[in-house]
Tab-separated table of N, CA, C and O in Angstrom:
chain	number	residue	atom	x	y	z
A	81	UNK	N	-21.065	-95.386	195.791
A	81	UNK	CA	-21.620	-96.259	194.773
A	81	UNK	C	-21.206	-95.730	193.398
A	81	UNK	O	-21.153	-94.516	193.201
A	82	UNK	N	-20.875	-96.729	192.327
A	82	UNK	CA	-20.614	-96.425	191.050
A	82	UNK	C	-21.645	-95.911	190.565
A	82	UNK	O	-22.771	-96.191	190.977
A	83	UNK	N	-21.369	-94.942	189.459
A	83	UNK	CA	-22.619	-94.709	188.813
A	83	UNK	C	-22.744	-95.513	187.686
A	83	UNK	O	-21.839	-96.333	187.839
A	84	UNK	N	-23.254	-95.748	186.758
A	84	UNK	CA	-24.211	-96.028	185.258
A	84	UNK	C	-23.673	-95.048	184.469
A	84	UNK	O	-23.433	-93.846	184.588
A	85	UNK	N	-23.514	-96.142	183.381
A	85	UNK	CA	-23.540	-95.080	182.249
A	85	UNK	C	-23.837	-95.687	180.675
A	85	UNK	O	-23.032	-96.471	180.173
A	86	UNK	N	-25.069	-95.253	179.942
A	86	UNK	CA	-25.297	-95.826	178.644
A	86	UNK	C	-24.598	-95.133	177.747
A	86	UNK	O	-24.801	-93.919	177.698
A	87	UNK	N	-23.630	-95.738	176.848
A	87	UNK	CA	-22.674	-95.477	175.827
A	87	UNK	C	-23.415	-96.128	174.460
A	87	UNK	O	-23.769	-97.285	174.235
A	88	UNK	N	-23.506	-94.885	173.625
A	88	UNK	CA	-23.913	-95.365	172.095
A	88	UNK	C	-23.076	-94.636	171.371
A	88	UNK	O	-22.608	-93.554	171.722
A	89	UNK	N	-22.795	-95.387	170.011
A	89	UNK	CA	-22.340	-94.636	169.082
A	89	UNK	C	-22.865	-95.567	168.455
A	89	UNK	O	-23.086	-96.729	168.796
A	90	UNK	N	-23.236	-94.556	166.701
A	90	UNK	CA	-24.100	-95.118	165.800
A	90	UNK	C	-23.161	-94.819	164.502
A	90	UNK	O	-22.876	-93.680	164.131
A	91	UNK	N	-22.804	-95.801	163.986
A	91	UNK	CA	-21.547	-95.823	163.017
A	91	UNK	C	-22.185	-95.533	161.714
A	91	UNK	O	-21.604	-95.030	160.753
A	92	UNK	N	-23.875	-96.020	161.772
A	92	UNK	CA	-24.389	-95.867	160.363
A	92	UNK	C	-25.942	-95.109	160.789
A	92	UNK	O	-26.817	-95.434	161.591
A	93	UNK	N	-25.875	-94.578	160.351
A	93	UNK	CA	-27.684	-93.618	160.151
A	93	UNK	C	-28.164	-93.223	158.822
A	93	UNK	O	-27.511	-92.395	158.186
A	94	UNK	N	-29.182	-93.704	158.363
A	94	UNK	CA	-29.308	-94.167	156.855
A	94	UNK	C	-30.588	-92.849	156.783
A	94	UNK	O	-30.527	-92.090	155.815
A	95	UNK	N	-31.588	-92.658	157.717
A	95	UNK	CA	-32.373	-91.758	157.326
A	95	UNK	C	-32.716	-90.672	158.915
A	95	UNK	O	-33.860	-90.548	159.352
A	96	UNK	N	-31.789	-90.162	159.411
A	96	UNK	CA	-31.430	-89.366	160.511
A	96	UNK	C	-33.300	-88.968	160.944
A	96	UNK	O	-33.773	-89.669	161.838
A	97	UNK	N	-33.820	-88.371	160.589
A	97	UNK	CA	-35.747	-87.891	160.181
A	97	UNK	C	-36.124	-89.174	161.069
A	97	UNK	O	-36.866	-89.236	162.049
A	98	UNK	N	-35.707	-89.744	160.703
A	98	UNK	CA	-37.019	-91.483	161.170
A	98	UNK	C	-36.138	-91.560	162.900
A	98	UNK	O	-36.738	-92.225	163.744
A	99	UNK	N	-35.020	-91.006	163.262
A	99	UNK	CA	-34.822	-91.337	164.651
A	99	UNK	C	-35.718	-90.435	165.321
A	99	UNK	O	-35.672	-90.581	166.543
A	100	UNK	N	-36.795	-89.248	164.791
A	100	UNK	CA	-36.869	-88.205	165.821
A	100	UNK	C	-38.110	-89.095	166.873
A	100	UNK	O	-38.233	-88.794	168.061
A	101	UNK	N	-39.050	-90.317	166.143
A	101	UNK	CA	-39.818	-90.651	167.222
A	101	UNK	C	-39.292	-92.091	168.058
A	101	UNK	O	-40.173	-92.884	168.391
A	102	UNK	N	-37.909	-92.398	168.374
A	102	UNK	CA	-37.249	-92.865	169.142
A	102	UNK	C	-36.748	-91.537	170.038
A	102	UNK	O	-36.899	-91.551	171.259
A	103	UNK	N	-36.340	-90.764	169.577
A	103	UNK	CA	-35.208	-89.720	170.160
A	103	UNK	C	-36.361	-89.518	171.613
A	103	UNK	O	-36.142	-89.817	172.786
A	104	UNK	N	-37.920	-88.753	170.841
A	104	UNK	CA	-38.870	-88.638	172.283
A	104	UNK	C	-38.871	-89.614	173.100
A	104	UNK	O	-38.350	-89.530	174.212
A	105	UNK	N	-39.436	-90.633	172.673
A	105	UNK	CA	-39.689	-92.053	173.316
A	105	UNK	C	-38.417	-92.648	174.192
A	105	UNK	O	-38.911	-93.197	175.176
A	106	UNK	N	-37.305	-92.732	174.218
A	106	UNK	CA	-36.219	-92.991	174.649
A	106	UNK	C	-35.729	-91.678	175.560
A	106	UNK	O	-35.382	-91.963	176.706
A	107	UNK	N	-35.668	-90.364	175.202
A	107	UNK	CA	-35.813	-89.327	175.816
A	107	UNK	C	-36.592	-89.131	177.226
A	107	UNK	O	-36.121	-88.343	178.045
A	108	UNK	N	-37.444	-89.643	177.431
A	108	UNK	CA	-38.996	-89.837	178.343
A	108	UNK	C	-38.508	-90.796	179.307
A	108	UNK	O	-38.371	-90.662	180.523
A	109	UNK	N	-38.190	-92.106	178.316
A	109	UNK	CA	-37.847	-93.394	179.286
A	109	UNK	C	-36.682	-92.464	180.069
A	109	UNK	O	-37.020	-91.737	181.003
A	110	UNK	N	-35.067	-92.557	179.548
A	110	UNK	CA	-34.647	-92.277	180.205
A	110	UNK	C	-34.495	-91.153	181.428
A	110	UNK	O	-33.702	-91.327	182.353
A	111	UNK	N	-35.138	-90.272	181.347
A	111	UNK	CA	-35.591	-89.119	182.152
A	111	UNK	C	-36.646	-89.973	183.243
A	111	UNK	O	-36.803	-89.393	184.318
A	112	UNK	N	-37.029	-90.658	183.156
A	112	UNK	CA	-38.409	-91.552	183.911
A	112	UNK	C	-37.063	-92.191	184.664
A	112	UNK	O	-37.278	-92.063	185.869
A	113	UNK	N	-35.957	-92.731	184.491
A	113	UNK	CA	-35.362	-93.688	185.169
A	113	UNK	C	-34.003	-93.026	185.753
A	113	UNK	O	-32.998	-93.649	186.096
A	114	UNK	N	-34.226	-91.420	185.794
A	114	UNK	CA	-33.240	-91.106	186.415
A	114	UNK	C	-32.046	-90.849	185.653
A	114	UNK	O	-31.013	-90.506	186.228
A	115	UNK	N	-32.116	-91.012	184.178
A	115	UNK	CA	-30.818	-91.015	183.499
A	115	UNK	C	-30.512	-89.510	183.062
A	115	UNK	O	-31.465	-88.903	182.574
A	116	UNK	N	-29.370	-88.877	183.171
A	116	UNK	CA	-28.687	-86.946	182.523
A	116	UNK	C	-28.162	-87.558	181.433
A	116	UNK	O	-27.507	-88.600	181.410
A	117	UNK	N	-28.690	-86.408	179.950
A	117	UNK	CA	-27.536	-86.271	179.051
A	117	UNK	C	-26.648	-85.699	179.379
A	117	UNK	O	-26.651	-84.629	179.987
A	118	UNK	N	-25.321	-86.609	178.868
A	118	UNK	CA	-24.314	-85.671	179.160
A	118	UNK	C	-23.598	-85.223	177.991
A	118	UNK	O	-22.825	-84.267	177.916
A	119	UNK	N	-24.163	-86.523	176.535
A	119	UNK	CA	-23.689	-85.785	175.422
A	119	UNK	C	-24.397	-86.632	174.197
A	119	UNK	O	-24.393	-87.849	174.013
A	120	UNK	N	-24.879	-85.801	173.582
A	120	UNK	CA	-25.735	-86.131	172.165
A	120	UNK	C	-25.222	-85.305	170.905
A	120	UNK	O	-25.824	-84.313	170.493
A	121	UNK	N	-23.980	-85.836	170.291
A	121	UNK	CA	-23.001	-85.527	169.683
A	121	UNK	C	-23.288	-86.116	168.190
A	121	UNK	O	-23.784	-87.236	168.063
A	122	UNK	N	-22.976	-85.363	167.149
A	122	UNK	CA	-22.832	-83.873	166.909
A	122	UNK	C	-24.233	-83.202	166.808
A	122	UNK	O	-24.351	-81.984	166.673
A	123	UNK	N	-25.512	-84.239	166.893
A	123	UNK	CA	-27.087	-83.941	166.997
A	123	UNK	C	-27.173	-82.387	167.188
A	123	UNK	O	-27.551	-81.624	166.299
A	124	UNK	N	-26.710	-81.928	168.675
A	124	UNK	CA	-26.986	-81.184	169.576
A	124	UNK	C	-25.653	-80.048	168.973
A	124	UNK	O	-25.054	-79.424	169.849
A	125	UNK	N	-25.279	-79.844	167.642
A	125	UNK	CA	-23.927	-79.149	168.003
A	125	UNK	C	-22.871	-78.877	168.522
A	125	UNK	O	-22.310	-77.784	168.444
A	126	UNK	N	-22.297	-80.298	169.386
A	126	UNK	CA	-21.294	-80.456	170.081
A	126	UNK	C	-20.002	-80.597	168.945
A	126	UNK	O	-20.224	-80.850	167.761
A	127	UNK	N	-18.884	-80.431	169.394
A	127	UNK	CA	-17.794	-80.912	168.176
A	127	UNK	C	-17.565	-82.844	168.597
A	127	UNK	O	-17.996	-83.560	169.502
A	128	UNK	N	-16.672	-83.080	167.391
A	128	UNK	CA	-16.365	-84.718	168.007
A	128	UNK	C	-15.152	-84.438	167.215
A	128	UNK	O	-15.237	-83.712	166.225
A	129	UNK	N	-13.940	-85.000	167.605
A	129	UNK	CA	-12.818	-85.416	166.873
A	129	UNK	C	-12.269	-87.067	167.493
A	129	UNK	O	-11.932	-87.471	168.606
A	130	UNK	N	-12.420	-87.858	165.819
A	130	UNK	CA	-12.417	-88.659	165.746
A	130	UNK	C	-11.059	-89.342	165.812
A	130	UNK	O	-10.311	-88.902	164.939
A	131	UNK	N	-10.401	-90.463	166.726
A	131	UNK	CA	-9.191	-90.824	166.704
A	131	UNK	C	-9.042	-92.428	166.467
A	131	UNK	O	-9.892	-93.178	166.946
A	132	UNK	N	-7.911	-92.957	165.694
A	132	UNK	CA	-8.009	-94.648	165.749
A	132	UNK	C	-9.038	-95.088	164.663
A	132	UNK	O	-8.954	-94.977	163.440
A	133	UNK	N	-10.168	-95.691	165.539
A	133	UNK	CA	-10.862	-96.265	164.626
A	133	UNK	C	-12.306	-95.735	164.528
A	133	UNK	O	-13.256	-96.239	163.928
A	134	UNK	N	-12.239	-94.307	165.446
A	134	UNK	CA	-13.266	-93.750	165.714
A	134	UNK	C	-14.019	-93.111	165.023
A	134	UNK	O	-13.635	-92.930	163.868
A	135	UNK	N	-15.159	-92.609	165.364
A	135	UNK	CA	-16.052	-92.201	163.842
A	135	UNK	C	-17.056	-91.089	164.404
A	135	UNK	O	-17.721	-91.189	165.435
A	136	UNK	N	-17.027	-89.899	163.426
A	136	UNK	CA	-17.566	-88.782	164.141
A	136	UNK	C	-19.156	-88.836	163.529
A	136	UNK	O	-19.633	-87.826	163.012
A	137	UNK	N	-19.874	-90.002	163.625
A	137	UNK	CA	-21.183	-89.828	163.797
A	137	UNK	C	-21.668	-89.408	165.210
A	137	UNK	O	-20.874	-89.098	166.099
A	138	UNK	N	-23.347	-89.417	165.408
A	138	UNK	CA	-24.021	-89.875	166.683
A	138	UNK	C	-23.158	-90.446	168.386
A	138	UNK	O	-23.041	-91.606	168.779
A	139	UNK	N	-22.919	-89.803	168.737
A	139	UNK	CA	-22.319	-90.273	169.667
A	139	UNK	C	-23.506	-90.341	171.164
A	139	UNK	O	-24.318	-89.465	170.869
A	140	UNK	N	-23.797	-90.730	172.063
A	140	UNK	CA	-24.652	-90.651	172.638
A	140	UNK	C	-23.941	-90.963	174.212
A	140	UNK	O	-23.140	-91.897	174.263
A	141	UNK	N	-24.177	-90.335	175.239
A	141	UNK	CA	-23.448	-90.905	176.327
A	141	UNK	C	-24.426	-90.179	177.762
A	141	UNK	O	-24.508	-88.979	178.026
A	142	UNK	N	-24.961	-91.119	178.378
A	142	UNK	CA	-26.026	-90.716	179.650
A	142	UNK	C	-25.740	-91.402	181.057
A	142	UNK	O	-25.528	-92.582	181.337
A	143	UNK	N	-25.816	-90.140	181.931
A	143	UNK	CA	-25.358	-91.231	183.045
A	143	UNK	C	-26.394	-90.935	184.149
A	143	UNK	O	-27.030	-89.880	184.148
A	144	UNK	N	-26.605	-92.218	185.419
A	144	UNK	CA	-27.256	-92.977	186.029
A	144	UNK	C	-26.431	-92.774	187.365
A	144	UNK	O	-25.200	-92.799	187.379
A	145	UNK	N	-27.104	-92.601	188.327
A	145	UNK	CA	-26.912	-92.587	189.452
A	145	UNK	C	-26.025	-94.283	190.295
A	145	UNK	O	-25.556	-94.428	191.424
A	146	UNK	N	-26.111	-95.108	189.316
A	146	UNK	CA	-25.647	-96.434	189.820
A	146	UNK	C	-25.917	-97.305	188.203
A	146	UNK	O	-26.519	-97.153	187.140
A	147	UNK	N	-24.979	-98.307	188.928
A	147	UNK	CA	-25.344	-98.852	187.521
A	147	UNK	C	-26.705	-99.674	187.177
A	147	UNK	O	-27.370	-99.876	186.162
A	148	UNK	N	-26.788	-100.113	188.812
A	148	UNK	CA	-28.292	-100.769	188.927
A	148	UNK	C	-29.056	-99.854	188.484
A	148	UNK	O	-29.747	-100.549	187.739
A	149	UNK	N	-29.473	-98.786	188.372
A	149	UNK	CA	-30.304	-97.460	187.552
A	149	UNK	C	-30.209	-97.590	186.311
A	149	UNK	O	-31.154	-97.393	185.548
A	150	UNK	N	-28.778	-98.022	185.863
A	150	UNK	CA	-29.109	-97.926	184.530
A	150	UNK	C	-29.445	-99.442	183.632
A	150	UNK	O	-29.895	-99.243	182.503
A	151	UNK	N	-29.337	-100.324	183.876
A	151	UNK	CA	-29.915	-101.531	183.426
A	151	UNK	C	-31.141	-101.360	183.959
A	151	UNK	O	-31.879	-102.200	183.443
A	152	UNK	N	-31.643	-100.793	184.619
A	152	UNK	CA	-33.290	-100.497	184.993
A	152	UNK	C	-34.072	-99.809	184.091
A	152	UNK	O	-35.047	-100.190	183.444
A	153	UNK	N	-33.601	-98.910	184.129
A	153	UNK	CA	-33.927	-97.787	182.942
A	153	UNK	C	-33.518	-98.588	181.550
A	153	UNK	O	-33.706	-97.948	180.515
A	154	UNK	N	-33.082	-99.668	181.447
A	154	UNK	CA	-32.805	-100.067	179.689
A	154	UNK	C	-34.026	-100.963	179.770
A	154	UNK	O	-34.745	-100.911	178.771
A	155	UNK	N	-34.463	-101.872	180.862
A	155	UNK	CA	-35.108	-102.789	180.761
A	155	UNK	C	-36.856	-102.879	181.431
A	155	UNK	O	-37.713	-103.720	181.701
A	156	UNK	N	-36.600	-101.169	181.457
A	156	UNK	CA	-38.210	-100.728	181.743
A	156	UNK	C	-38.813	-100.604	180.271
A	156	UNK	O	-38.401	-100.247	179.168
A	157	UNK	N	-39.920	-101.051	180.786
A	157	UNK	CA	-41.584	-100.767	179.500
A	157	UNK	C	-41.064	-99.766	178.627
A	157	UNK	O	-40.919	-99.816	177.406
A	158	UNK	N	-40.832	-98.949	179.344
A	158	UNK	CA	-40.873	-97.327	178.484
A	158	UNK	C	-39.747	-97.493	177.401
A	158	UNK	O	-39.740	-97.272	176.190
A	159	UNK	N	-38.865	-97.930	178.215
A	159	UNK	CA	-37.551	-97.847	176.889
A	159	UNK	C	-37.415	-98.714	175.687
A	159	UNK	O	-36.930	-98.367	174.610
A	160	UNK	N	-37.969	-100.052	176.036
A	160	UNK	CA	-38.328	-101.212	175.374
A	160	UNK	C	-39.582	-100.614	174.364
A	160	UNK	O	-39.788	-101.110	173.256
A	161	UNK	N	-40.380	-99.487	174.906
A	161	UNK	CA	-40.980	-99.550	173.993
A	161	UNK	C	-40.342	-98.280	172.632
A	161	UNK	O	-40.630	-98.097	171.450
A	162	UNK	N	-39.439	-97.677	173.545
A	162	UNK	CA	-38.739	-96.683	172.449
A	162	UNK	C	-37.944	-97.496	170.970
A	162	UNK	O	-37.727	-97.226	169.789
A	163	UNK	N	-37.688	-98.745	172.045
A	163	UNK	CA	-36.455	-99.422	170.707
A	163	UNK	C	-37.330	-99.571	169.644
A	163	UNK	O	-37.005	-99.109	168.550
A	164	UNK	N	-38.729	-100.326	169.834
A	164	UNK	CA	-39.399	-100.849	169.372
A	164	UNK	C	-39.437	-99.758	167.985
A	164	UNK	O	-39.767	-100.258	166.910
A	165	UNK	N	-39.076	-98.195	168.036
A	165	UNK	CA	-39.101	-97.050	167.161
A	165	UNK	C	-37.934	-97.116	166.718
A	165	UNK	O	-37.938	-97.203	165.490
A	166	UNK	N	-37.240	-97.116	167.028
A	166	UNK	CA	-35.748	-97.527	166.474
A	166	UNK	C	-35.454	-97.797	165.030
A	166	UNK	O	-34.497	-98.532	164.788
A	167	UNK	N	-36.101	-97.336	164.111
A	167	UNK	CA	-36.161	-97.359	162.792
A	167	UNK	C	-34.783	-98.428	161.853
A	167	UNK	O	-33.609	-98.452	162.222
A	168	UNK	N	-35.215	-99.043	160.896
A	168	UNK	CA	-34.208	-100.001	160.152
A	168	UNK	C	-32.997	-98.822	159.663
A	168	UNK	O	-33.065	-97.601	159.522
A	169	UNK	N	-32.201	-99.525	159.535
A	169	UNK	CA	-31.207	-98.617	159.081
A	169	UNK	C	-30.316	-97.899	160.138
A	169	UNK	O	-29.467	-97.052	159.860
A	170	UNK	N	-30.548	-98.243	161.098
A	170	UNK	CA	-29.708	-97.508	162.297
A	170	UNK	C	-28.634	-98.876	162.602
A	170	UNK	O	-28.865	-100.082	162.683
A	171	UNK	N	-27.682	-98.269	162.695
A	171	UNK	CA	-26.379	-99.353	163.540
A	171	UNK	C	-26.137	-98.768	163.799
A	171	UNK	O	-25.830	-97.699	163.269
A	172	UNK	N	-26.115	-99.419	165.669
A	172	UNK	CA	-25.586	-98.690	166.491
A	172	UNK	C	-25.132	-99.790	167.956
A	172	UNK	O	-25.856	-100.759	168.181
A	173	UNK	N	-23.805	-99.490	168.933
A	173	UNK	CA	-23.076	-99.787	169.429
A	173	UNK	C	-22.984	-99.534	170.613
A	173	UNK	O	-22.144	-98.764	171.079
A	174	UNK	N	-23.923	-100.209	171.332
A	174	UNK	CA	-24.708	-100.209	172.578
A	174	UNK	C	-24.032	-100.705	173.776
A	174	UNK	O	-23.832	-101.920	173.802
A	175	UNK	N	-23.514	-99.780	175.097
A	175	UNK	CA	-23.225	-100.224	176.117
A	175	UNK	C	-23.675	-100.116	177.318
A	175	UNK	O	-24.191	-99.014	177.506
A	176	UNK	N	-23.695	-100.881	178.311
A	176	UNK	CA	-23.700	-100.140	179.863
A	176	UNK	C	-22.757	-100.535	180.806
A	176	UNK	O	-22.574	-101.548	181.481
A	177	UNK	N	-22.047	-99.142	180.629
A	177	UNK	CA	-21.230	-100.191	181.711
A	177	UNK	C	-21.174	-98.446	183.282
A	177	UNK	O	-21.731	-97.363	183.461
A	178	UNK	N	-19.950	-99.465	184.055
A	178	UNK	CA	-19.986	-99.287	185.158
A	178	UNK	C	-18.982	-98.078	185.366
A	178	UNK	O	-17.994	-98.079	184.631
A	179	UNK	N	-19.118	-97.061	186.269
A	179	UNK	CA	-18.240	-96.404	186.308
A	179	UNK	C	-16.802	-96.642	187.928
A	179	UNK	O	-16.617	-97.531	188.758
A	180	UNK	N	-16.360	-95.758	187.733
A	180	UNK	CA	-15.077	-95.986	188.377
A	180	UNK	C	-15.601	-95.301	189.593
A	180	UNK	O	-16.060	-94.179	189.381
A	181	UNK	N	-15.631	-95.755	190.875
A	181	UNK	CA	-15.691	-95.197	192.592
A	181	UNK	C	-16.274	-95.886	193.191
A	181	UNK	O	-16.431	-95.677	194.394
């Protein structure tokens, strides 16, 4: 089975402070639904080098045992209620997609 995988990158973050009570809340959900960080970039001190049209903000990337796991985990209570924290001023570039096997 394929796994899941939620892909973010956040091109604009206007007041970084106001994500920390999404970061828990979304943190929780996804851990509740089975989802691993595999990278919370440059947050966490990771490097990023940016290529094309790419942009070394926020990078965010979590993966799911299937992909059915991970549209589960986006469209449970818990996470819905994280967005709901999701503070103005955030753009950001939201995926789920499917992996390769």
């Amino acid at each position: 089975m394929a796994k899941g995988y939620w892909v973010s990158v956040y091109p604009a973050v206007s007041d970084p402070e106001r994500l920390t009570a999404y970061d828990k809340l979304a943190g929780l959900a996804v851990q509740a639904g089975g989802g691993r960080n595999l990278s919370l970039l440059p947050s966490r001190g990771g490097r990023v080098i940016a290529h094309e049209a790419g942009i070394t903000q926020r990078v965010v990337l979590i993966e799911f045992d299937s992909f059915e796991q991970a549209v589960a985990a986006y469209e449970s209570e818990a996470y819905q209620k994280a967005l709901v924290a999701l503070p103005d001023g955030v753009e950001r570039d939201f995926r789920i997609v499917e992996g390769v096997g």
